[in-house]
mmCIF file of C-alpha atoms and ligand atoms in Angstrom:
data_model
loop_
_atom_site.group_PDB
_atom_site.id
_atom_site.type_symbol
_atom_site.label_atom_id
_atom_site.label_comp_id
_atom_site.label_asym_id
_atom_site.label_seq_id
_atom_site.Cartn_x
_atom_site.Cartn_y
_atom_site.Cartn_z
ATOM 1 C CA UNK A 1 -2.604 2.208 -25.923
ATOM 2 C CA UNK A 2 -0.211 -0.462 -27.052
ATOM 3 C CA UNK A 3 1.305 -3.525 -25.399
ATOM 4 C CA UNK A 4 4.245 -2.671 -23.119
ATOM 5 C CA UNK A 5 5.050 -6.193 -21.846
ATOM 6 C CA UNK A 6 4.249 -9.375 -23.758
ATOM 7 C CA UNK A 7 3.669 -11.494 -20.679
ATOM 8 C CA UNK A 8 3.104 -10.159 -17.155
ATOM 9 C CA UNK A 9 3.160 -12.583 -14.218
ATOM 10 C CA UNK A 10 1.344 -11.469 -11.076
ATOM 11 C CA UNK A 11 2.469 -13.359 -7.974
ATOM 12 C CA UNK A 12 -0.157 -12.834 -5.266
ATOM 13 C CA UNK A 13 -3.682 -12.008 -6.413
ATOM 14 C CA UNK A 14 -5.031 -9.466 -3.953
ATOM 15 C CA UNK A 15 -6.076 -5.833 -4.122
ATOM 16 C CA UNK A 16 -2.941 -4.506 -5.809
ATOM 17 C CA UNK A 17 -2.320 -7.317 -8.307
ATOM 18 C CA UNK A 18 -6.035 -7.490 -9.093
ATOM 19 C CA UNK A 19 -6.173 -3.751 -9.732
ATOM 20 C CA UNK A 20 -3.111 -4.021 -11.976
ATOM 21 C CA UNK A 21 -4.782 -6.810 -13.952
ATOM 22 C CA UNK A 22 -7.912 -4.701 -14.464
ATOM 23 C CA UNK A 23 -5.922 -1.567 -15.338
ATOM 24 C CA UNK A 24 -3.635 -3.391 -17.798
ATOM 25 C CA UNK A 25 -6.620 -5.099 -19.431
ATOM 26 C CA UNK A 26 -8.554 -1.857 -19.733
ATOM 27 C CA UNK A 27 -5.771 -0.231 -21.741
ATOM 28 C CA UNK A 28 -4.339 -3.320 -23.470
ATOM 29 C CA UNK A 29 -0.910 -2.928 -21.855
ATOM 30 C CA UNK A 30 0.015 -6.614 -21.561
ATOM 31 C CA UNK A 31 -0.034 -9.264 -24.280
ATOM 32 C CA UNK A 32 -0.938 -11.877 -21.680
ATOM 33 C CA UNK A 33 -1.512 -11.749 -17.908
ATOM 34 C CA UNK A 34 -0.588 -14.843 -15.898
ATOM 35 C CA UNK A 35 -1.468 -15.110 -12.207
ATOM 36 C CA UNK A 36 -0.568 -17.207 -9.204
ATOM 37 C CA UNK A 37 -1.747 -17.133 -5.603
ATOM 38 C CA UNK A 38 -0.650 -19.277 -2.711
ATOM 39 C CA UNK A 39 -4.049 -20.736 -1.807
ATOM 40 C CA UNK A 40 -6.281 -22.849 -3.978
ATOM 41 C CA UNK A 41 -9.272 -20.828 -2.773
ATOM 42 C CA UNK A 42 -7.828 -17.583 -4.195
ATOM 43 C CA UNK A 43 -6.785 -19.277 -7.443
ATOM 44 C CA UNK A 44 -10.311 -20.655 -7.831
ATOM 45 C CA UNK A 45 -11.874 -17.210 -7.344
ATOM 46 C CA UNK A 46 -9.389 -15.670 -9.792
ATOM 47 C CA UNK A 47 -10.329 -18.307 -12.397
ATOM 48 C CA UNK A 48 -14.026 -17.853 -11.720
ATOM 49 C CA UNK A 49 -13.953 -14.069 -12.228
ATOM 50 C CA UNK A 50 -11.465 -14.271 -15.130
ATOM 51 C CA UNK A 51 -8.968 -12.007 -13.379
ATOM 52 C CA UNK A 52 -6.061 -13.139 -15.601
ATOM 53 C CA UNK A 53 -5.688 -14.925 -18.914
ATOM 54 C CA UNK A 54 -4.262 -17.946 -17.100
ATOM 55 C CA UNK A 55 -3.873 -18.951 -13.447
ATOM 56 C CA UNK A 56 -1.000 -21.273 -12.555
ATOM 57 C CA UNK A 57 -0.804 -23.553 -9.543
ATOM 58 C CA UNK A 58 2.860 -22.720 -8.932
ATOM 59 C CA UNK A 59 4.760 -19.444 -8.947
ATOM 60 C CA UNK A 60 7.560 -21.100 -10.924
ATOM 61 C CA UNK A 61 5.163 -22.004 -13.727
ATOM 62 C CA UNK A 62 3.631 -18.505 -13.691
ATOM 63 C CA UNK A 63 6.918 -16.634 -14.208
ATOM 64 C CA UNK A 64 8.229 -18.851 -17.018
ATOM 65 C CA UNK A 65 8.596 -16.742 -20.164
ATOM 66 C CA UNK A 66 7.297 -13.547 -18.491
ATOM 67 C CA UNK A 67 9.031 -10.280 -19.361
ATOM 68 C CA UNK A 68 7.547 -8.618 -16.246
ATOM 69 C CA UNK A 69 7.077 -10.324 -12.885
ATOM 70 C CA UNK A 70 5.212 -8.446 -10.144
ATOM 71 C CA UNK A 71 5.589 -9.597 -6.538
ATOM 72 C CA UNK A 72 2.311 -8.584 -4.870
ATOM 73 C CA UNK A 73 2.438 -10.522 -1.601
ATOM 74 C CA UNK A 74 2.890 -9.228 1.974
ATOM 75 C CA UNK A 75 6.311 -7.698 2.627
ATOM 76 C CA UNK A 76 7.357 -10.578 4.904
ATOM 77 C CA UNK A 77 6.702 -13.149 2.152
ATOM 78 C CA UNK A 78 8.711 -11.429 -0.617
ATOM 79 C CA UNK A 79 12.043 -13.195 0.074
ATOM 80 C CA UNK A 80 10.565 -16.673 0.068
ATOM 81 C CA UNK A 81 8.629 -16.016 -3.154
ATOM 82 C CA UNK A 82 11.768 -14.587 -4.804
ATOM 83 C CA UNK A 83 13.730 -17.720 -3.862
ATOM 84 C CA UNK A 84 11.010 -19.894 -5.362
ATOM 85 C CA UNK A 85 10.814 -18.094 -8.723
ATOM 86 C CA UNK A 86 14.499 -17.190 -9.189
ATOM 87 C CA UNK A 87 15.579 -20.293 -11.172
ATOM 88 C CA UNK A 88 12.625 -19.890 -13.536
ATOM 89 C CA UNK A 89 13.020 -16.220 -14.490
ATOM 90 C CA UNK A 90 13.624 -15.498 -18.169
ATOM 91 C CA UNK A 91 16.892 -13.712 -19.059
ATOM 92 C CA UNK A 92 16.234 -9.985 -19.572
ATOM 93 C CA UNK A 93 12.998 -10.068 -17.548
ATOM 94 C CA UNK A 94 12.128 -7.355 -15.063
ATOM 95 C CA UNK A 95 11.072 -8.203 -11.518
ATOM 96 C CA UNK A 96 9.271 -5.532 -9.525
ATOM 97 C CA UNK A 97 7.370 -5.597 -6.261
ATOM 98 C CA UNK A 98 4.592 -3.458 -4.811
ATOM 99 C CA UNK A 99 5.539 -3.780 -1.122
ATOM 100 C CA UNK A 100 4.807 -0.907 1.240
ATOM 101 C CA UNK A 101 8.353 -1.039 2.654
ATOM 102 C CA UNK A 102 11.373 -0.852 0.371
ATOM 103 C CA UNK A 103 14.707 -1.456 2.118
ATOM 104 C CA UNK A 104 13.593 -4.712 3.765
ATOM 105 C CA UNK A 105 12.193 -6.002 0.450
ATOM 106 C CA UNK A 106 15.430 -5.108 -1.358
ATOM 107 C CA UNK A 107 17.433 -6.971 1.297
ATOM 108 C CA UNK A 108 15.146 -10.022 1.072
ATOM 109 C CA UNK A 109 14.617 -10.200 -2.708
ATOM 110 C CA UNK A 110 17.825 -8.720 -4.168
ATOM 111 C CA UNK A 111 20.148 -11.665 -3.378
ATOM 112 C CA UNK A 112 17.870 -14.114 -5.242
ATOM 113 C CA UNK A 113 17.714 -12.168 -8.514
ATOM 114 C CA UNK A 114 19.930 -13.866 -11.120
ATOM 115 C CA UNK A 115 22.417 -12.089 -13.349
ATOM 116 C CA UNK A 116 20.688 -10.666 -16.442
ATOM 117 C CA UNK A 117 17.333 -10.088 -14.698
ATOM 118 C CA UNK A 118 16.416 -6.508 -13.715
ATOM 119 C CA UNK A 119 15.075 -5.924 -10.208
ATOM 120 C CA UNK A 120 13.266 -2.585 -9.891
ATOM 121 C CA UNK A 121 11.453 -2.235 -6.553
ATOM 122 C CA UNK A 122 8.279 -0.134 -6.442
ATOM 123 C CA UNK A 123 5.376 0.974 -4.298
ATOM 124 C CA UNK A 124 1.996 2.276 -5.487
ATOM 125 C CA UNK A 125 0.682 4.853 -3.008
ATOM 126 C CA UNK A 126 -2.853 3.685 -3.524
ATOM 127 C CA UNK A 127 -4.989 1.276 -1.617
ATOM 128 C CA UNK A 128 -8.154 0.596 0.277
ATOM 129 C CA UNK A 129 -8.996 -1.365 3.408
ATOM 130 C CA UNK A 130 -10.240 -4.238 1.232
ATOM 131 C CA UNK A 131 -8.160 -7.227 0.219
ATOM 132 C CA UNK A 132 -8.338 -10.416 -1.811
ATOM 133 C CA UNK A 133 -8.879 -11.279 -5.485
ATOM 134 C CA UNK A 134 -12.300 -9.639 -5.739
ATOM 135 C CA UNK A 135 -11.208 -6.280 -4.301
ATOM 136 C CA UNK A 136 -9.246 -4.848 -7.241
ATOM 137 C CA UNK A 137 -10.522 -2.221 -9.671
ATOM 138 C CA UNK A 138 -9.001 -0.539 -12.727
ATOM 139 C CA UNK A 139 -8.985 3.042 -11.462
ATOM 140 C CA UNK A 140 -7.153 2.385 -8.165
ATOM 141 C CA UNK A 141 -3.903 3.941 -9.374
ATOM 142 C CA UNK A 142 -5.382 6.839 -11.316
ATOM 143 C CA UNK A 143 -3.700 10.104 -10.376
ATOM 144 C CA UNK A 144 -1.873 8.398 -7.481
ATOM 145 C CA UNK A 145 1.890 8.275 -6.980
ATOM 146 C CA UNK A 146 3.825 5.089 -7.682
ATOM 147 C CA UNK A 147 7.344 5.321 -6.305
ATOM 148 C CA UNK A 148 10.232 3.361 -7.779
ATOM 149 C CA UNK A 149 13.404 2.786 -5.763
ATOM 150 C CA UNK A 150 15.866 1.454 -8.374
ATOM 151 C CA UNK A 151 19.206 0.240 -7.059
ATOM 152 C CA UNK A 152 22.442 1.951 -8.110
ATOM 153 C CA UNK A 153 23.361 0.711 -11.591
ATOM 154 C CA UNK A 154 19.792 -0.281 -12.484
ATOM 155 C CA UNK A 155 19.239 -0.574 -16.229
ATOM 156 C CA UNK A 156 17.751 2.765 -17.404
ATOM 157 C CA UNK A 157 15.797 1.177 -20.254
ATOM 158 C CA UNK A 158 14.194 -1.428 -17.980
ATOM 159 C CA UNK A 159 13.333 1.281 -15.449
ATOM 160 C CA UNK A 160 11.816 3.544 -18.104
ATOM 161 C CA UNK A 161 9.770 0.672 -19.508
ATOM 162 C CA UNK A 162 8.314 -0.081 -16.064
ATOM 163 C CA UNK A 163 7.622 3.640 -15.526
ATOM 164 C CA UNK A 164 5.822 3.593 -18.878
ATOM 165 C CA UNK A 165 3.523 0.789 -17.738
ATOM 166 C CA UNK A 166 2.775 2.568 -14.469
ATOM 167 C CA UNK A 167 2.002 5.834 -16.256
ATOM 168 C CA UNK A 168 -0.234 3.972 -18.715
ATOM 169 C CA UNK A 169 -2.206 2.619 -15.729
ATOM 170 C CA UNK A 170 -2.886 6.233 -14.786
ATOM 171 C CA UNK A 171 -0.372 6.746 -11.975
ATOM 172 C CA UNK A 172 2.355 9.352 -11.558
ATOM 173 C CA UNK A 173 5.857 7.975 -11.061
ATOM 174 C CA UNK A 174 8.780 9.256 -9.096
ATOM 175 C CA UNK A 175 12.089 7.750 -8.001
ATOM 176 C CA UNK A 176 13.384 7.698 -4.466
ATOM 177 C CA UNK A 177 16.174 6.239 -2.383
ATOM 178 C CA UNK A 178 14.748 3.225 -0.444
ATOM 179 C CA UNK A 179 15.648 4.441 3.060
ATOM 180 C CA UNK A 180 14.121 7.828 2.341
ATOM 181 C CA UNK A 181 10.995 6.129 0.998
ATOM 182 C CA UNK A 182 10.639 4.178 4.247
ATOM 183 C CA UNK A 183 10.909 7.347 6.362
ATOM 184 C CA UNK A 184 8.440 9.306 4.211
ATOM 185 C CA UNK A 185 5.948 6.436 4.312
ATOM 186 C CA UNK A 186 6.380 6.049 8.073
ATOM 187 C CA UNK A 187 5.089 9.641 8.402
ATOM 188 C CA UNK A 188 2.393 9.562 5.736
ATOM 189 C CA UNK A 189 1.035 6.045 6.068
ATOM 190 C CA UNK A 190 2.550 3.665 8.594
ATOM 191 C CA UNK A 191 2.332 5.762 11.797
ATOM 192 C CA UNK A 192 -1.189 7.029 10.915
ATOM 193 C CA UNK A 193 -2.344 3.439 10.514
ATOM 194 C CA UNK A 194 -0.895 2.505 13.892
ATOM 195 C CA UNK A 195 -2.625 5.494 15.485
ATOM 196 C CA UNK A 196 -5.934 4.436 13.918
ATOM 197 C CA UNK A 197 -5.464 0.869 15.148
ATOM 198 C CA UNK A 198 -4.731 2.234 18.624
ATOM 199 C CA UNK A 199 -7.718 4.569 18.725
ATOM 200 C CA UNK A 200 -10.101 1.812 17.696
ATOM 201 C CA UNK A 201 -8.420 -0.450 20.255
ATOM 202 C CA UNK A 202 -8.996 2.176 22.972
ATOM 203 C CA UNK A 203 -12.683 2.317 22.109
ATOM 204 C CA UNK A 204 -12.798 -1.459 22.142
ATOM 205 C CA UNK A 205 -11.330 -1.519 25.642
ATOM 206 C CA UNK A 206 -14.195 0.676 26.793
ATOM 207 C CA UNK A 207 -16.439 -2.310 26.195
ATOM 208 C CA UNK A 208 -19.312 -0.747 28.060
ATOM 209 C CA UNK A 209 -19.694 1.952 25.407
ATOM 210 C CA UNK A 210 -18.383 0.051 22.396
ATOM 211 C CA UNK A 211 -21.402 -2.176 22.194
ATOM 212 C CA UNK A 212 -23.745 0.737 22.084
ATOM 213 C CA UNK A 213 -22.807 4.390 21.918
ATOM 214 C CA UNK A 214 -19.466 4.289 20.107
ATOM 215 C CA UNK A 215 -20.828 2.235 17.227
ATOM 216 C CA UNK A 216 -24.261 3.814 17.085
ATOM 217 C CA UNK A 217 -23.144 7.435 17.307
ATOM 218 C CA UNK A 218 -19.909 6.948 15.431
ATOM 219 C CA UNK A 219 -19.172 10.347 13.872
ATOM 220 C CA UNK A 220 -16.724 11.032 11.074
ATOM 221 C CA UNK A 221 -13.515 11.039 13.145
ATOM 222 C CA UNK A 222 -13.908 7.663 14.782
ATOM 223 C CA UNK A 223 -15.688 6.141 11.800
ATOM 224 C CA UNK A 224 -12.762 7.026 9.542
ATOM 225 C CA UNK A 225 -10.339 5.527 12.063
ATOM 226 C CA UNK A 226 -12.319 2.270 11.954
ATOM 227 C CA UNK A 227 -12.045 2.207 8.168
ATOM 228 C CA UNK A 228 -8.267 2.456 8.345
ATOM 229 C CA UNK A 229 -8.140 -0.012 11.245
ATOM 230 C CA UNK A 230 -10.030 -2.541 9.097
ATOM 231 C CA UNK A 231 -6.984 -2.840 6.810
ATOM 232 C CA UNK A 232 -5.474 -6.252 6.214
ATOM 233 C CA UNK A 233 -3.824 -7.557 9.444
ATOM 234 C CA UNK A 234 -1.126 -9.595 7.653
ATOM 235 C CA UNK A 235 -0.070 -6.730 5.426
ATOM 236 C CA UNK A 236 0.146 -4.276 8.297
ATOM 237 C CA UNK A 237 1.877 -6.660 10.692
ATOM 238 C CA UNK A 238 4.570 -7.058 8.048
ATOM 239 C CA UNK A 239 4.819 -3.311 7.405
ATOM 240 C CA UNK A 240 5.581 -2.590 11.065
ATOM 241 C CA UNK A 241 7.960 -5.524 11.469
ATOM 242 C CA UNK A 242 9.904 -4.451 8.361
ATOM 243 C CA UNK A 243 9.887 -0.667 8.742
ATOM 244 C CA UNK A 244 10.659 -0.784 12.429
ATOM 245 C CA UNK A 245 13.264 1.961 12.826
ATOM 246 C CA UNK A 246 11.445 4.655 10.832
ATOM 247 C CA UNK A 247 8.074 3.869 12.403
ATOM 248 C CA UNK A 248 9.505 3.962 15.930
ATOM 249 C CA UNK A 249 11.223 7.265 15.147
ATOM 250 C CA UNK A 250 7.955 8.847 13.962
ATOM 251 C CA UNK A 251 5.928 7.380 16.830
ATOM 252 C CA UNK A 252 8.442 8.871 19.289
ATOM 253 C CA UNK A 253 7.903 12.299 17.735
ATOM 254 C CA UNK A 254 4.145 11.725 17.733
ATOM 255 C CA UNK A 255 4.163 10.937 21.448
ATOM 256 C CA UNK A 256 6.075 14.157 22.183
ATOM 257 C CA UNK A 257 3.548 16.218 20.213
ATOM 258 C CA UNK A 258 0.683 14.462 21.949
ATOM 259 C CA UNK A 259 2.106 15.471 25.321
ATOM 260 C CA UNK A 260 2.406 19.087 24.133
ATOM 261 C CA UNK A 261 -1.285 19.127 23.184
ATOM 262 C CA UNK A 262 -2.255 17.244 26.343
ATOM 263 C CA UNK A 263 -0.500 19.908 28.402
ATOM 264 C CA UNK A 264 -2.179 22.724 26.454
ATOM 265 C CA UNK A 265 -5.567 21.202 27.222
ATOM 266 C CA UNK A 266 -4.704 20.755 30.888
ATOM 267 C CA UNK A 267 -3.440 24.362 31.155
ATOM 268 C CA UNK A 268 -6.417 25.724 29.220
ATOM 269 C CA UNK A 269 -4.047 27.175 26.588
ATOM 270 C CA UNK A 270 -6.607 27.836 23.830
ATOM 271 C CA UNK A 271 -4.204 29.941 21.764
ATOM 272 C CA UNK A 272 -1.758 27.072 21.456
ATOM 273 C CA UNK A 273 -4.490 24.640 20.427
ATOM 274 C CA UNK A 274 -5.919 27.128 17.904
ATOM 275 C CA UNK A 275 -2.493 27.800 16.339
ATOM 276 C CA UNK A 276 -1.730 24.089 16.137
ATOM 277 C CA UNK A 277 -5.040 23.235 14.495
ATOM 278 C CA UNK A 278 -4.657 26.145 12.054
ATOM 279 C CA UNK A 279 -1.307 24.754 10.906
ATOM 280 C CA UNK A 280 -2.726 21.241 10.458
ATOM 281 C CA UNK A 281 -5.697 22.617 8.512
ATOM 282 C CA UNK A 282 -3.271 24.221 6.055
ATOM 283 C CA UNK A 283 -1.634 20.820 5.482
ATOM 284 C CA UNK A 284 -5.026 19.366 4.545
ATOM 285 C CA UNK A 285 -5.532 22.196 2.049
ATOM 286 C CA UNK A 286 -2.119 21.399 0.550
ATOM 287 C CA UNK A 287 -3.108 17.740 0.038
ATOM 288 C CA UNK A 288 -6.277 18.774 -1.791
ATOM 289 C CA UNK A 289 -4.372 21.284 -3.919
ATOM 290 C CA UNK A 290 -1.880 18.535 -4.818
ATOM 291 C CA UNK A 291 -4.800 16.456 -6.123
ATOM 292 C CA UNK A 292 -4.311 13.673 -3.562
ATOM 293 C CA UNK A 293 -7.849 13.964 -2.176
ATOM 294 C CA UNK A 294 -11.049 15.886 -2.798
ATOM 295 C CA UNK A 295 -12.977 18.385 -0.692
ATOM 296 C CA UNK A 296 -15.776 15.848 -0.327
ATOM 297 C CA UNK A 297 -16.179 14.403 3.173
ATOM 298 C CA UNK A 298 -15.627 10.704 3.954
ATOM 299 C CA UNK A 299 -12.315 10.488 2.078
ATOM 300 C CA UNK A 300 -13.933 11.676 -1.110
ATOM 301 C CA UNK A 301 -16.088 8.598 -1.522
ATOM 302 C CA UNK A 302 -19.749 8.625 -2.279
ATOM 303 C CA UNK A 303 -21.844 6.083 -0.383
ATOM 304 C CA UNK A 304 -22.185 2.825 -2.307
ATOM 305 C CA UNK A 305 -19.374 3.708 -4.739
ATOM 306 C CA UNK A 306 -16.283 1.544 -5.196
ATOM 307 C CA UNK A 307 -13.676 2.683 -2.697
HETATM 308 P P1 NAP B 1 -4.011 -8.802 -0.374
HETATM 309 O O1 NAP B 1 -5.211 -8.275 -1.074
HETATM 310 O O2 NAP B 1 -4.144 -9.255 1.044
HETATM 311 O O3 NAP B 1 -3.386 -10.024 -1.234
HETATM 312 C C1 NAP B 1 -2.186 -10.619 -0.832
HETATM 313 C C2 NAP B 1 -1.832 -11.778 -1.741
HETATM 314 O O4 NAP B 1 -0.605 -12.332 -1.246
HETATM 315 C C3 NAP B 1 -2.853 -12.899 -1.759
HETATM 316 O O5 NAP B 1 -2.973 -13.425 -3.056
HETATM 317 C C4 NAP B 1 -2.245 -13.933 -0.821
HETATM 318 O O6 NAP B 1 -2.532 -15.251 -1.203
HETATM 319 C C5 NAP B 1 -0.763 -13.736 -1.015
HETATM 320 N N1 NAP B 1 -0.002 -14.145 0.174
HETATM 321 C C6 NAP B 1 -0.257 -13.838 1.462
HETATM 322 N N2 NAP B 1 0.666 -14.367 2.274
HETATM 323 C C7 NAP B 1 1.526 -15.048 1.482
HETATM 324 C C8 NAP B 1 2.674 -15.837 1.723
HETATM 325 N N3 NAP B 1 3.160 -16.006 2.970
HETATM 326 N N4 NAP B 1 3.296 -16.406 0.656
HETATM 327 C C9 NAP B 1 2.829 -16.228 -0.596
HETATM 328 N N5 NAP B 1 1.732 -15.496 -0.887
HETATM 329 C C10 NAP B 1 1.101 -14.917 0.139
HETATM 330 O O7 NAP B 1 -2.800 -7.766 -0.387
HETATM 331 P P2 NAP B 1 -2.570 -6.413 -1.197
HETATM 332 O O8 NAP B 1 -3.309 -5.325 -0.521
HETATM 333 O O9 NAP B 1 -2.739 -6.631 -2.648
HETATM 334 O O10 NAP B 1 -1.026 -6.174 -0.846
HETATM 335 C C11 NAP B 1 0.001 -6.787 -1.577
HETATM 336 C C12 NAP B 1 1.271 -5.983 -1.382
HETATM 337 O O11 NAP B 1 1.018 -4.649 -1.781
HETATM 338 C C13 NAP B 1 1.784 -5.929 0.058
HETATM 339 O O12 NAP B 1 3.169 -6.055 0.068
HETATM 340 C C14 NAP B 1 1.384 -4.542 0.519
HETATM 341 O O13 NAP B 1 2.319 -4.027 1.460
HETATM 342 C C15 NAP B 1 1.417 -3.760 -0.778
HETATM 343 N N6 NAP B 1 0.516 -2.601 -0.827
HETATM 344 C C16 NAP B 1 -0.748 -2.676 -0.334
HETATM 345 C C17 NAP B 1 -1.572 -1.556 -0.372
HETATM 346 C C18 NAP B 1 -2.960 -1.591 0.208
HETATM 347 O O14 NAP B 1 -3.513 -0.566 0.578
HETATM 348 N N7 NAP B 1 -3.582 -2.728 0.313
HETATM 349 C C19 NAP B 1 -1.108 -0.368 -0.961
HETATM 350 C C20 NAP B 1 0.156 -0.345 -1.524
HETATM 351 C C21 NAP B 1 0.977 -1.461 -1.451
HETATM 352 P P3 NAP B 1 -3.854 -15.994 -0.687
HETATM 353 O O15 NAP B 1 -5.021 -15.169 -1.111
HETATM 354 O O16 NAP B 1 -3.775 -17.304 -1.401
HETATM 355 O O17 NAP B 1 -3.710 -16.090 0.798
#
């Protein structure tokens, strides 16, 4: 494939930025990849493993002359990073982000973007529970969705060019209104993560069993919850703080459903439980048919393979 952006600046060098660097390198999509991370420790690792062509000590230095700037930091840090880089952005450049929440990022970043620079928010629906500069891999986005939430009046050419890069990294793109994105993600990602965190927390409170039976005999259900609950604490704290309304809405509905099932169990209503579980099984089949997971157990991963 050919070069889509001459110079890409990655601000934040964790799972998502690292995976982008690998994916862009693999297909030769960027003339040059420049990186910056907040801590010296991360910058040192990035230099050591050759994650980018050049690692800069400041975000301002990293974005100078870039035609694409990717903000790949936790959602709560986006505004501050945008303020820092704004005076150094090249005219005509595109700024995108990969944050898991969209409206809050638009509110925080949008006001800092200078005239003549295109801001096109985005969110790759791909991830693992791992984080940091060593966690990225080129195939993370392959066959996954990457949603863009362009603002009204966004430059169509700049948006198409970014979509082109995303497609060339193997992902499928779609466009969505930011508020709708936040509601959809509250259902499909944010609330499920909170439920996993809670379930693992419940087991942890039962200290007596946690030390022994729960860990030792951990079967697929609980084990998979622990995988999700091992996700980065900073990232997920910020997701909940910045997608508050939608997450609370979905959790309210979840609690109602939980009471319905709790009552069915108490009343011995097997038919209701069977019908409910039959409907949820059909949803799982739909996800597999849509190519968003495989039939294989353990989230489709083979032991020892890259997540
Ligand atoms: P990550 O692996 O934890 O890396 C985060 C990066 O952001 C690190 O380089 C870190 O720098 C930097 N950072 C952290 N706090 C910062 C702050 N206050 N100011 C400036 N930089 C800061 O994270 P990630 O998984 O790549 O996530 C990055 C973004 O992608 C987040 O907005 C997240 O919501 C979104 N996202 C994540 C996933 C996922 O599954 N992980 C999926 C889709 C989207 P240091 O290393 O120097 O601390």
